[in-house]
Short mmCIF file of C-alpha atoms in Angstrom, two decimals:
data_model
loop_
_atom_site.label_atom_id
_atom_site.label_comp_id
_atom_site.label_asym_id
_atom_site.label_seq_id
_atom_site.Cartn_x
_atom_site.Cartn_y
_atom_site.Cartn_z
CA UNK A 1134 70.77 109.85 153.45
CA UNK A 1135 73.06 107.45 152.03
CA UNK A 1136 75.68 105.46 153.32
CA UNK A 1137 79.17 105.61 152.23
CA UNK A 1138 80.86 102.30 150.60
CA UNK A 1139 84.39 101.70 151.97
CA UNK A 1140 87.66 103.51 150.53
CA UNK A 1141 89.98 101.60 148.34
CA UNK A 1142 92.79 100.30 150.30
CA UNK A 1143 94.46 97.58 147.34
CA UNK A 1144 98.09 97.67 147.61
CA UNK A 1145 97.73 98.41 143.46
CA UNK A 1146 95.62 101.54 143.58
CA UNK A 1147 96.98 105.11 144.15
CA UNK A 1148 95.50 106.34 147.90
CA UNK A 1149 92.29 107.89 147.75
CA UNK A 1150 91.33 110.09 150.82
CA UNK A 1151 87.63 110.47 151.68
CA UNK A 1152 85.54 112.74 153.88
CA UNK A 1153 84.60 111.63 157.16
CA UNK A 1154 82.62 108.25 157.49
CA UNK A 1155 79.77 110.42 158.39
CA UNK A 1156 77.84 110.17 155.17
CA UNK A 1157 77.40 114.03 153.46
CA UNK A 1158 75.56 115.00 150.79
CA UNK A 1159 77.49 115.85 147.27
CA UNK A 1160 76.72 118.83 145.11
CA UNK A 1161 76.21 117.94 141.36
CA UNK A 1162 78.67 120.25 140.46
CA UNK A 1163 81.38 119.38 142.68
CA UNK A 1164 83.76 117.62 140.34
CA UNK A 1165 85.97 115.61 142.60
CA UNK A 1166 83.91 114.68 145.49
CA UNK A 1167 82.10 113.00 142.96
CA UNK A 1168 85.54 111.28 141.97
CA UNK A 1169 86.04 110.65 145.40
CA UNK A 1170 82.18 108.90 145.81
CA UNK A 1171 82.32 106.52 142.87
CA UNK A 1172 86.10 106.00 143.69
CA UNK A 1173 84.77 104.56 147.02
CA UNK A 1174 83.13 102.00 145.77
CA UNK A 1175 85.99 100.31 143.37
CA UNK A 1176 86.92 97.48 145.88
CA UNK A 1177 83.21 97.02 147.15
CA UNK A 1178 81.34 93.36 145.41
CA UNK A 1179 79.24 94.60 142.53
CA UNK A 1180 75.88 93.79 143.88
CA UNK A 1181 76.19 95.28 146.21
CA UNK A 1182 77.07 98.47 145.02
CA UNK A 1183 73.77 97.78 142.87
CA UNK A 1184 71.72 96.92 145.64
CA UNK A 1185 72.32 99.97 147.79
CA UNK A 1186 72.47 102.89 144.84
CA UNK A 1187 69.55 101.56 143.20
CA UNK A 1188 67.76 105.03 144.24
CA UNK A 1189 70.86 106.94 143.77
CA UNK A 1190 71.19 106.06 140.16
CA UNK A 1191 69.62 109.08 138.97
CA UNK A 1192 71.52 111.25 140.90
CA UNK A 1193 74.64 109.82 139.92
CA UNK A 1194 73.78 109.79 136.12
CA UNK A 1195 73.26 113.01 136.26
CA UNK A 1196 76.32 114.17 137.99
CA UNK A 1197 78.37 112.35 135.05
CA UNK A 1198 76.67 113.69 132.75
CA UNK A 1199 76.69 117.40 133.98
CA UNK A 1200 80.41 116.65 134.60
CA UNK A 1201 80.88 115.85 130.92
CA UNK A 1202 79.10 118.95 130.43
CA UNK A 1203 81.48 120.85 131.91
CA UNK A 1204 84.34 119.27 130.51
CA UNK A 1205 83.48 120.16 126.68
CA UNK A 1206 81.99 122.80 127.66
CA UNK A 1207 83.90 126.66 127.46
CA UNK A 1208 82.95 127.62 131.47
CA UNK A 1209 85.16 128.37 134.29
CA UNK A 1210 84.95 124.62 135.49
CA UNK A 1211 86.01 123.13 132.08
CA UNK A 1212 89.99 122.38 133.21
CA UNK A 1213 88.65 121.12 136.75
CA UNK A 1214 85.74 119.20 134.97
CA UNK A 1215 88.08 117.67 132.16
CA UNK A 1216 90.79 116.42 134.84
CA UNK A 1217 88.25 114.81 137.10
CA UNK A 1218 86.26 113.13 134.44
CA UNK A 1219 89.96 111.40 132.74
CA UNK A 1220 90.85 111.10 136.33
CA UNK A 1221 87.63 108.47 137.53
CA UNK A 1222 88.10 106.68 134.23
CA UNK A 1223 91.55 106.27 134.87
CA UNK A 1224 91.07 104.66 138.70
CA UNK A 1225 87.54 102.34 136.60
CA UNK A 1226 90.39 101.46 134.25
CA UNK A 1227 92.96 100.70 136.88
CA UNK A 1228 90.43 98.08 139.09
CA UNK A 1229 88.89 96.10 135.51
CA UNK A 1230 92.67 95.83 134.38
CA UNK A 1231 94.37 93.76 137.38
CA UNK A 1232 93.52 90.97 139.73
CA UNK A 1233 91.73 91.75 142.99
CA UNK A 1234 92.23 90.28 145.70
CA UNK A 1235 89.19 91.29 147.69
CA UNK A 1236 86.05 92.32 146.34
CA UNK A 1237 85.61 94.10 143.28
CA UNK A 1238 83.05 96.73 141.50
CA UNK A 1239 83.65 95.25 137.96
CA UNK A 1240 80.56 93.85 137.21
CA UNK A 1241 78.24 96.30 138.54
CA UNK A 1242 75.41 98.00 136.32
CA UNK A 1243 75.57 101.12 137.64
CA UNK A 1244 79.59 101.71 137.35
CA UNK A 1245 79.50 100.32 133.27
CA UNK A 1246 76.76 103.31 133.17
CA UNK A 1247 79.00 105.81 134.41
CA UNK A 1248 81.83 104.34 132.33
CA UNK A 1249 79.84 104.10 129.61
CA UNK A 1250 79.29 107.96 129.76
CA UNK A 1251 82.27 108.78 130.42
CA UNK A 1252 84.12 106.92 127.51
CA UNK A 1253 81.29 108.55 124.98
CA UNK A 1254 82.30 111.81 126.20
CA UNK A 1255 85.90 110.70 125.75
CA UNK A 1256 85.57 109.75 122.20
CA UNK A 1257 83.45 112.82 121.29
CA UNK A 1258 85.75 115.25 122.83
CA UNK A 1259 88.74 113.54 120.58
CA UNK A 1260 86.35 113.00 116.98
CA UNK A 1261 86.37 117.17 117.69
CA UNK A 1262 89.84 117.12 116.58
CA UNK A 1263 89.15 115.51 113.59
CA UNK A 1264 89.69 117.73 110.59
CA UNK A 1265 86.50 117.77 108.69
CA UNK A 1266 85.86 115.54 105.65
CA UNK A 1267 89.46 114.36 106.34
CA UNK A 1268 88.68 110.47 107.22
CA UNK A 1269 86.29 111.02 103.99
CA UNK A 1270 88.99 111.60 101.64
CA UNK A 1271 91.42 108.19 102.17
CA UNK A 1272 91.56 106.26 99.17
CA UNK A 1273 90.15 103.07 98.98
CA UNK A 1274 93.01 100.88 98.26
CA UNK A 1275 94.73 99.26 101.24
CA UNK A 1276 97.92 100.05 99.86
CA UNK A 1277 97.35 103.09 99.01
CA UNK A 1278 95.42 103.89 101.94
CA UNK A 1279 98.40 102.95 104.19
CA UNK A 1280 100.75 105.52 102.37
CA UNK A 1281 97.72 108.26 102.77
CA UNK A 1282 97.40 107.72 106.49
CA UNK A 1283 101.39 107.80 106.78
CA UNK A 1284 101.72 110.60 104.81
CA UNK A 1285 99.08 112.98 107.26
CA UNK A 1286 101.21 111.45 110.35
CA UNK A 1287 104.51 112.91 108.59
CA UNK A 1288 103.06 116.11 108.47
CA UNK A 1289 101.61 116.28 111.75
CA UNK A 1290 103.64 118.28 114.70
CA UNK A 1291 103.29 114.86 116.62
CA UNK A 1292 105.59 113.19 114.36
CA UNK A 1293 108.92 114.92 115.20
CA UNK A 1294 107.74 117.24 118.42
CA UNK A 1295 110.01 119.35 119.67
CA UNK A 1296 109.56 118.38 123.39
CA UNK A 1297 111.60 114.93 122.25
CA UNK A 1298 113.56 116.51 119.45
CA UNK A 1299 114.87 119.74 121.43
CA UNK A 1300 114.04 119.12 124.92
CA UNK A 1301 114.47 115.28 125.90
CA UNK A 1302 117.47 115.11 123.41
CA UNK A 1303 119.59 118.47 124.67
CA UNK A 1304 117.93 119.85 127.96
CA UNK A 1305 116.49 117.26 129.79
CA UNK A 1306 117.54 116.86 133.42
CA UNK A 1307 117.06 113.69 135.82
CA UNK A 1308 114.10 114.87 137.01
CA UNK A 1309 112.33 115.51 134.15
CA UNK A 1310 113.30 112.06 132.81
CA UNK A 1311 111.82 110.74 136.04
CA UNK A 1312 108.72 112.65 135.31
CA UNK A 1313 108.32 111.70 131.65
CA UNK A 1314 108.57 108.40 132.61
CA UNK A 1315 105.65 108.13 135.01
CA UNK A 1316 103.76 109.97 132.95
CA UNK A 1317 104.59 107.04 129.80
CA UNK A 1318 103.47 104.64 132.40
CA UNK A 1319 99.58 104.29 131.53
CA UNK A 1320 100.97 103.49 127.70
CA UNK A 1321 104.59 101.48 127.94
CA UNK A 1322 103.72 100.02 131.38
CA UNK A 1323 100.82 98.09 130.08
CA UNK A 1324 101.50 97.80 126.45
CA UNK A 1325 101.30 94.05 126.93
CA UNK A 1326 97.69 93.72 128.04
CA UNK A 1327 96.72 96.08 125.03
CA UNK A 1328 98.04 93.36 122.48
CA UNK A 1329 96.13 90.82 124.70
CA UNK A 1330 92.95 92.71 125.01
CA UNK A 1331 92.83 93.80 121.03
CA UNK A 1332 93.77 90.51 119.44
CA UNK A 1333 90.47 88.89 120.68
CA UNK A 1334 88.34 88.09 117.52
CA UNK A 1335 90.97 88.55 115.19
CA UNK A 1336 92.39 85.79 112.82
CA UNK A 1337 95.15 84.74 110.29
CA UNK A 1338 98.17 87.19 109.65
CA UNK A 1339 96.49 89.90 111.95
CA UNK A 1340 95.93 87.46 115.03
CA UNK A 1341 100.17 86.42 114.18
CA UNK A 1342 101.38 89.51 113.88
CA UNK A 1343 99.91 90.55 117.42
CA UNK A 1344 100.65 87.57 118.85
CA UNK A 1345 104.18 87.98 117.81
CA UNK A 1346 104.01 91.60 119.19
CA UNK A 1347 102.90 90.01 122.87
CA UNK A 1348 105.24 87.19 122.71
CA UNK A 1349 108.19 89.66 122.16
CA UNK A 1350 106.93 92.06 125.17
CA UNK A 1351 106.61 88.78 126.86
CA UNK A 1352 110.71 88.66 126.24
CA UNK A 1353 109.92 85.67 124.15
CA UNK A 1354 109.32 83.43 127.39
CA UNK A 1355 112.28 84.88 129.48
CA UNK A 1356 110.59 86.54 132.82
CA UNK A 1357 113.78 88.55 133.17
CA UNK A 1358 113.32 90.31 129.55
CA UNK A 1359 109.18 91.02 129.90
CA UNK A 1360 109.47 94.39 128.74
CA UNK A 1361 107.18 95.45 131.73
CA UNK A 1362 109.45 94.42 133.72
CA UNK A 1363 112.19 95.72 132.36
CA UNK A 1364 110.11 99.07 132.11
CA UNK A 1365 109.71 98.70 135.42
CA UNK A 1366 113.68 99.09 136.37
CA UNK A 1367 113.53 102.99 135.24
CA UNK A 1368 111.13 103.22 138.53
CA UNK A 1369 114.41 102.34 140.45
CA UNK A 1370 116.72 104.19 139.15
CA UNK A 1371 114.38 107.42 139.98
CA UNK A 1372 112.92 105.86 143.33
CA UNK A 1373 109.16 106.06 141.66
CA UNK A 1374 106.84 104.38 144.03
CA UNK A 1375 103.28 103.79 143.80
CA UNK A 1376 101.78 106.93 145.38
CA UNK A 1377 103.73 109.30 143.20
CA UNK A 1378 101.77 108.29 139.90
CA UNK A 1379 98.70 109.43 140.25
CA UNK A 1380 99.79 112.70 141.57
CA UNK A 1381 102.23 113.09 138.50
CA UNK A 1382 99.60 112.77 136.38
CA UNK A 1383 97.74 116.26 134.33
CA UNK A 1384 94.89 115.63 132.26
CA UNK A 1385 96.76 114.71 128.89
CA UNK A 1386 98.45 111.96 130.50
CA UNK A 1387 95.45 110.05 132.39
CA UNK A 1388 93.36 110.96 128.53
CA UNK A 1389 96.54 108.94 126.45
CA UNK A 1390 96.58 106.23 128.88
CA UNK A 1391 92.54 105.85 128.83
CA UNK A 1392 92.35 106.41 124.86
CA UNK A 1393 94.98 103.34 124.55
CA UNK A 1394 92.76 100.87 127.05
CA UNK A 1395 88.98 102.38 125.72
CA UNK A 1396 90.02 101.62 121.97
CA UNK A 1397 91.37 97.65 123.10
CA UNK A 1398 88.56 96.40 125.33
CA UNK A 1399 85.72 96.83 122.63
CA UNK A 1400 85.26 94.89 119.78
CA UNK A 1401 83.70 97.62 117.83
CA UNK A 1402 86.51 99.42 118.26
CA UNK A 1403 88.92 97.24 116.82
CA UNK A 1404 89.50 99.19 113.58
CA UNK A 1405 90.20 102.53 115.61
CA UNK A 1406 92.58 100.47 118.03
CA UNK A 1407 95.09 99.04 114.81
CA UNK A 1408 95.10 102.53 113.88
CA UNK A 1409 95.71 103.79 117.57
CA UNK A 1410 98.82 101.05 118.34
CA UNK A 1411 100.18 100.65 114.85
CA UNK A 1412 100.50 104.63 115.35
CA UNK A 1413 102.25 104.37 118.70
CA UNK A 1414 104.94 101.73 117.37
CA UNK A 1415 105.81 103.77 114.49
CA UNK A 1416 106.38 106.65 116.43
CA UNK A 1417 107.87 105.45 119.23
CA UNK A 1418 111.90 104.45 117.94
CA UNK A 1419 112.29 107.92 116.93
CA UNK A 1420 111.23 109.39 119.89
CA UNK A 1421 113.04 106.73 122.32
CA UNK A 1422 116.39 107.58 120.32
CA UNK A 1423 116.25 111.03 122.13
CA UNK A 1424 115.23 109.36 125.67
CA UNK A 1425 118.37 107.84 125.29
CA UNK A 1426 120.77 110.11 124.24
CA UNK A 1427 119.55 112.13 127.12
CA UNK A 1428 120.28 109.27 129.33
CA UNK A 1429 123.57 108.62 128.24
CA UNK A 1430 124.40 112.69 128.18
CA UNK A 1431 123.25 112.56 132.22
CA UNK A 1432 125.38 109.66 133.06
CA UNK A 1433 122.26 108.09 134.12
CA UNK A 1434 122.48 103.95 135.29
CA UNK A 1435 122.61 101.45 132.46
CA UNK A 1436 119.68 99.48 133.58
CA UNK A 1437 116.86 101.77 133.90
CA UNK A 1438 117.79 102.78 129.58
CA UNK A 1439 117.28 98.77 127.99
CA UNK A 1440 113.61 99.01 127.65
CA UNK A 1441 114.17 102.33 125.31
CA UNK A 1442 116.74 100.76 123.73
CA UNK A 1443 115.28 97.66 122.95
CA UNK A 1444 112.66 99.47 122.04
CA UNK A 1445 114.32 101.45 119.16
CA UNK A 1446 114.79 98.35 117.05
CA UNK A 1447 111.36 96.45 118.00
CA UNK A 1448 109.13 98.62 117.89
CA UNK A 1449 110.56 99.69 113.85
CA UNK A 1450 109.76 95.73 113.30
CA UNK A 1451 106.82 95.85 114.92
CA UNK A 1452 105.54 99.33 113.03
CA UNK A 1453 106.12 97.65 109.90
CA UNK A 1454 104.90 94.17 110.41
CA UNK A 1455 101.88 95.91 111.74
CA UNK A 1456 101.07 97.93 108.55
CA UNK A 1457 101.97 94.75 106.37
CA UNK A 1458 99.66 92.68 108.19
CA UNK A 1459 97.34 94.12 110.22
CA UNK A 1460 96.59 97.09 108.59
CA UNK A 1461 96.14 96.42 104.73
CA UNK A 1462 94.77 93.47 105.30
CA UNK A 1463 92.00 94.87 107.60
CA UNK A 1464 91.61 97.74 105.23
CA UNK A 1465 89.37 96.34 102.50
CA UNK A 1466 86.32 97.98 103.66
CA UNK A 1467 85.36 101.59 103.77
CA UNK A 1468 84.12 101.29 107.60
CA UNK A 1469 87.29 99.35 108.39
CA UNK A 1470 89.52 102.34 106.73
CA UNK A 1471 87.80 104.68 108.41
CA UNK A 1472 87.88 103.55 111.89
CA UNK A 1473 91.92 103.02 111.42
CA UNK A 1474 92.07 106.63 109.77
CA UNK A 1475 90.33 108.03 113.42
CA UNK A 1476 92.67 105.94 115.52
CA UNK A 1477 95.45 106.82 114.09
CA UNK A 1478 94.35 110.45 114.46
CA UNK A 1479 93.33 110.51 117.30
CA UNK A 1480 97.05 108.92 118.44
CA UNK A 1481 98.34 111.64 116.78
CA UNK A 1482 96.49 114.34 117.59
CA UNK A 1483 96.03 112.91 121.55
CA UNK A 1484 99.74 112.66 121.46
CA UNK A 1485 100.76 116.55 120.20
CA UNK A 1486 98.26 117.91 123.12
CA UNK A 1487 100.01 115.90 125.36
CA UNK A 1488 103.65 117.14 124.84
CA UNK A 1489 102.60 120.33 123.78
CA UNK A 1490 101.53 120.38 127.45
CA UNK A 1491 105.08 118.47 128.59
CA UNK A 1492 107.30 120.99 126.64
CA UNK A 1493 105.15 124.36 128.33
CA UNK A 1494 105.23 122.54 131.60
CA UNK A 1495 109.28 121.82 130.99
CA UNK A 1496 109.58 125.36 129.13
CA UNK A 1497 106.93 127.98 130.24
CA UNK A 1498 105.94 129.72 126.99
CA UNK A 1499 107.13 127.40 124.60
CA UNK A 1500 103.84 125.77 123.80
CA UNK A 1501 101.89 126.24 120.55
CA UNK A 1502 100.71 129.48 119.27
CA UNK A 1503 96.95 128.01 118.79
CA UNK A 1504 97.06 128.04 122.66
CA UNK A 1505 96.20 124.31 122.84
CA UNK A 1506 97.51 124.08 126.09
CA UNK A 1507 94.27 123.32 128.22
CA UNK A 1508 94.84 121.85 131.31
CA UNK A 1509 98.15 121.59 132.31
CA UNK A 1510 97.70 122.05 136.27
CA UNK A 1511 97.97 118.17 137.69
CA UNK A 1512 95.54 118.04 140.76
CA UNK A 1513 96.64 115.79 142.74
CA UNK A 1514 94.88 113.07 144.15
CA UNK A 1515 92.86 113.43 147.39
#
């Protein structure tokens, strides 16, 4: 029998409650206790973790993988499966992203493995989206390439969805602002190290213009403007502390927020990652123009509304610079296009899930006729 590693206890990650410290077996099947297993060992050293599941490994592949089974698969399980599996990559993501300060599982064999799996069922799940022969079809010129990609992002419900349009805009109460924002938290609360993580390899106007993206979410050296800071102030406004995030959380949000860090910590990913961001910026102003005239309609504090507003004019600079000089430059090759062409999708099509999910949450039966409403039960954590 195997003994347990130690629960996470970093003042950083949500709580995660465990079974007695008698060690006891877990099913296969059983979704979340094998969350809450590999969650265990996220603040244990890395060798460690090695050195004592080097005869579990097996086992533990194989619960992943059944897992991610389950997940794309059409059982009972799938909505259970799907949350649990966006849920572990979401706490993996949370300890390789910040700065322990106690020992840490980044670095171990055996958790890359499981991530590994887990972000190749990620991406396959979200290339099932895809229209087929669509990425196929983009024209070969940068230019014209650019206007093709904007074009399908026009058309798509993403683009002006009627959770923002209709609901943010007229019918939004405080609480589902407070909500909305916690669950924009794993995108806009760490938009910053995305920039950082992506622009690694790059060089001449692309490595600029995303330098100039981080410097301005740095507030262009002012500590007081950092827009995750300022991000940050909507958190007071509604009270948000750190244990009510993870619990917030339903399976489209934790899949946005791990899309957006899987696409910027790979270099092969690179192309799908200026498709994914250069997406999110154009979209955003639009959709932050209806945060805050919801804001302003609820009388809400002044404060917690600067990052949106900011926001509004930036992020229109930023969409543009970003297809100027990041995008056509990088799409002079039919592998580059086609990896921006599937980011950009899969921002889009990642994105209408998501508040097709918010607006039937917010509005019971006002979600899509297709029915694309999987998974909109949060579970929450422990």
């Amino acid at each position: 029998m195997e003994t347990q590693l130690p629960t996470s206890d970093h003042p950083n990650m949500p709580a995660i409650r465990t079974r007695p410290r008698t060690p006891i077996p877990i099913p296969r099947t059983d979704a979340a206790a094998l969350v809450e297993e590999v969650s265990s060992w996220l603040t244990v050293d890395a060798d460690e973790i090695d050195a004592k599941f080097t005869g579990e490994r097996s086992r533990i592949v194989e619960a992943v993988t059944d897992m991610n089974a389950a997940a794309a698969g059409p059982g009972p399980h799938r909505e259970d499966a799907h949350y649990h599996q966006q849920l572990l990559l979401s706490r993996i993501y949370q300890t390789v992203m910040q700065i322990p300060d106690r020992p840490s599982a980044e670095g171990s064999v055996l958790l890359h493995e499981v991530t590994r799996l887990l972000e190749n069922a990620t991406l396959q799940a979200e290339d099932a989206h895809l229209e087929p022969g669509l990425l196929e079809s983009a024209p070969p010129d940068p230019k014209q390439f650019l206007s093709w990609l904007k074009g399908i992002v026009r058309r798509h419900r993403a683009f002006k969805h009627p959770y923002y349009t209709d609901f943010i805009n007229r019918e939004a109460r405080s609480e589902d602002l407070r909500t909305y924002v916690i669950q924009e938290s794993l995108i806009d609360g760490r938009f910053d190290d995305f920039l950082a993580m992506m622009q690694i390899g790059t060089v001449g106007a692309s490595k600029m213009e995303i330098a100039g993206n981080y410097w301005d979410e740095m507030g262009n050296g002012d500590p007081e403007a950092v827009h995750t800071h300022l991000f940050n102030k909507i958190y007071e406004v509604f009270d948000v502390r750190p244990e009510d995030l993870e619990a917030a959380m339903t399976t489209t949000d934790l899949h946005s927020g791990n899309l957006a860090v899987l696409l910027c910590r790979y270099r092969h990913l690179y192309p799908e990652a200026v498709g994914f961001l250069g997406m999110t910026e154009w979209l955003a102003p639009d959709r932050f123009r209806n945060v805050v005239r919801a804001w302003e309609r609820l009388g809400l504090p002044e404060v917690g509304i600067t990052y949106h507003r900011l926001h509004i004019t930036i992020d229109s600079q930023h969409a543009a610079g970003w297809f100027h000089n990041v995008v056509i430059p990088s799409a002079d090759s039919a592998y580059m296009r086609r990896g921006i062409a599937r980011g950009a999708l899969w921002r889009a099509n990642s994105s209408a899930r998501h508040l097709d999910e918010r607006l039937e949450l917010a509005r019971p039966g006002a979600g899509t006729a297709e029915g694309a409403l999987a998974e909109r039960t949060p579970v929450a954590a422990g």
